[in-house]
Amino acid sequence: MGDSIEELEELFASATSLFPTNQKKLDCELPERFEKLTLALQNQKKRHGVLETALDVVQESLDKMRFEYKSMQGECESLSNQVSEARQKHQESQAKSSQKDLEQSKRLEQIKAESEMYEFLLQTGIEELENGKYRGVIFKPKSLAYCDLDEFEKFQENKENTWDSQQQYLWLRKVYSQLEVSERWRHLL
């Protein structure tokens, strides 16, 4: 580009120098200068063609880069959506899992409590004495306790009949009063 400007300046200087008063000199130098001007214009056209080709190549490269950018931008958005969906599913499954764990933990505590209560309550028994009467045997942690069950005989005899709920309550109360139950289980008795 710098050469073209210098050539144009040279052409301009040549053109202005053509105006001398000496016509002979002018007639001799004019074809030579015209030839130089023609060569300069041809050279200028070649350089212009090279610049246009380079500009086209650059424009094509920019178009390819824009296409790749938009393509990658679309892929990024797609991957971002997939990541956010996966994250949301993971959080939902964690919430469900923690809720399930909590429910199972509560259920396990309840089952353990019932198991302890049944283990404790199953440490009771009923035995028949030699005289035909029944008594309850309660296995306490450090000793045994006995409870006479006079009403038990009546219950056995009248099992087809409905028992008075008051009597049944008193009889059960008598048996369970012998049990050593912690405050945790007392409400169940």
mmCIF file with all atom_site columns, C-alpha atoms in Angstrom, residues 100-114:
data_model
loop_
_atom_site.group_PDB
_atom_site.id
_atom_site.type_symbol
_atom_site.label_atom_id
_atom_site.label_alt_id
_atom_site.label_comp_id
_atom_site.label_asym_id
_atom_site.label_entity_id
_atom_site.label_seq_id
_atom_site.pdbx_PDB_ins_code
_atom_site.Cartn_x
_atom_site.Cartn_y
_atom_site.Cartn_z
_atom_site.occupancy
_atom_site.B_iso_or_equiv
_atom_site.pdbx_formal_charge
_atom_site.auth_seq_id
_atom_site.auth_comp_id
_atom_site.auth_asym_id
_atom_site.auth_atom_id
_atom_site.pdbx_PDB_model_num
ATOM 1  C CA . LYS A 1 100 ? -38.153 -42.227 53.034 1.00 0.00 ? 100 LYS A CA 1
ATOM 2  C CA . ASP A 1 101 ? -35.192 -42.510 55.401 1.00 0.00 ? 101 ASP A CA 1
ATOM 3  C CA . LEU A 1 102 ? -37.002 -40.356 57.946 1.00 0.00 ? 102 LEU A CA 1
ATOM 4  C CA . GLU A 1 103 ? -40.175 -42.433 57.653 1.00 0.00 ? 103 GLU A CA 1
ATOM 5  C CA . GLN A 1 104 ? -38.208 -45.675 57.906 1.00 0.00 ? 104 GLN A CA 1
ATOM 6  C CA . SER A 1 105 ? -36.288 -44.344 60.896 1.00 0.00 ? 105 SER A CA 1
ATOM 7  C CA . LYS A 1 106 ? -39.531 -43.412 62.660 1.00 0.00 ? 106 LYS A CA 1
ATOM 8  C CA . ARG A 1 107 ? -41.020 -46.798 61.798 1.00 0.00 ? 107 ARG A CA 1
ATOM 9  C CA . LEU A 1 108 ? -37.889 -48.554 63.082 1.00 0.00 ? 108 LEU A CA 1
ATOM 10 C CA . GLU A 1 109 ? -38.058 -46.611 66.349 1.00 0.00 ? 109 GLU A CA 1
ATOM 11 C CA . GLN A 1 110 ? -41.719 -47.536 66.711 1.00 0.00 ? 110 GLN A CA 1
ATOM 12 C CA . ILE A 1 111 ? -41.024 -51.214 65.995 1.00 0.00 ? 111 ILE A CA 1
ATOM 13 C CA . LYS A 1 112 ? -38.107 -51.244 68.446 1.00 0.00 ? 112 LYS A CA 1
ATOM 14 C CA . ALA A 1 113 ? -40.301 -49.666 71.108 1.00 0.00 ? 113 ALA A CA 1
ATOM 15 C CA . GLU A 1 114 ? -43.063 -52.201 70.488 1.00 0.00 ? 114 GLU A CA 1
#
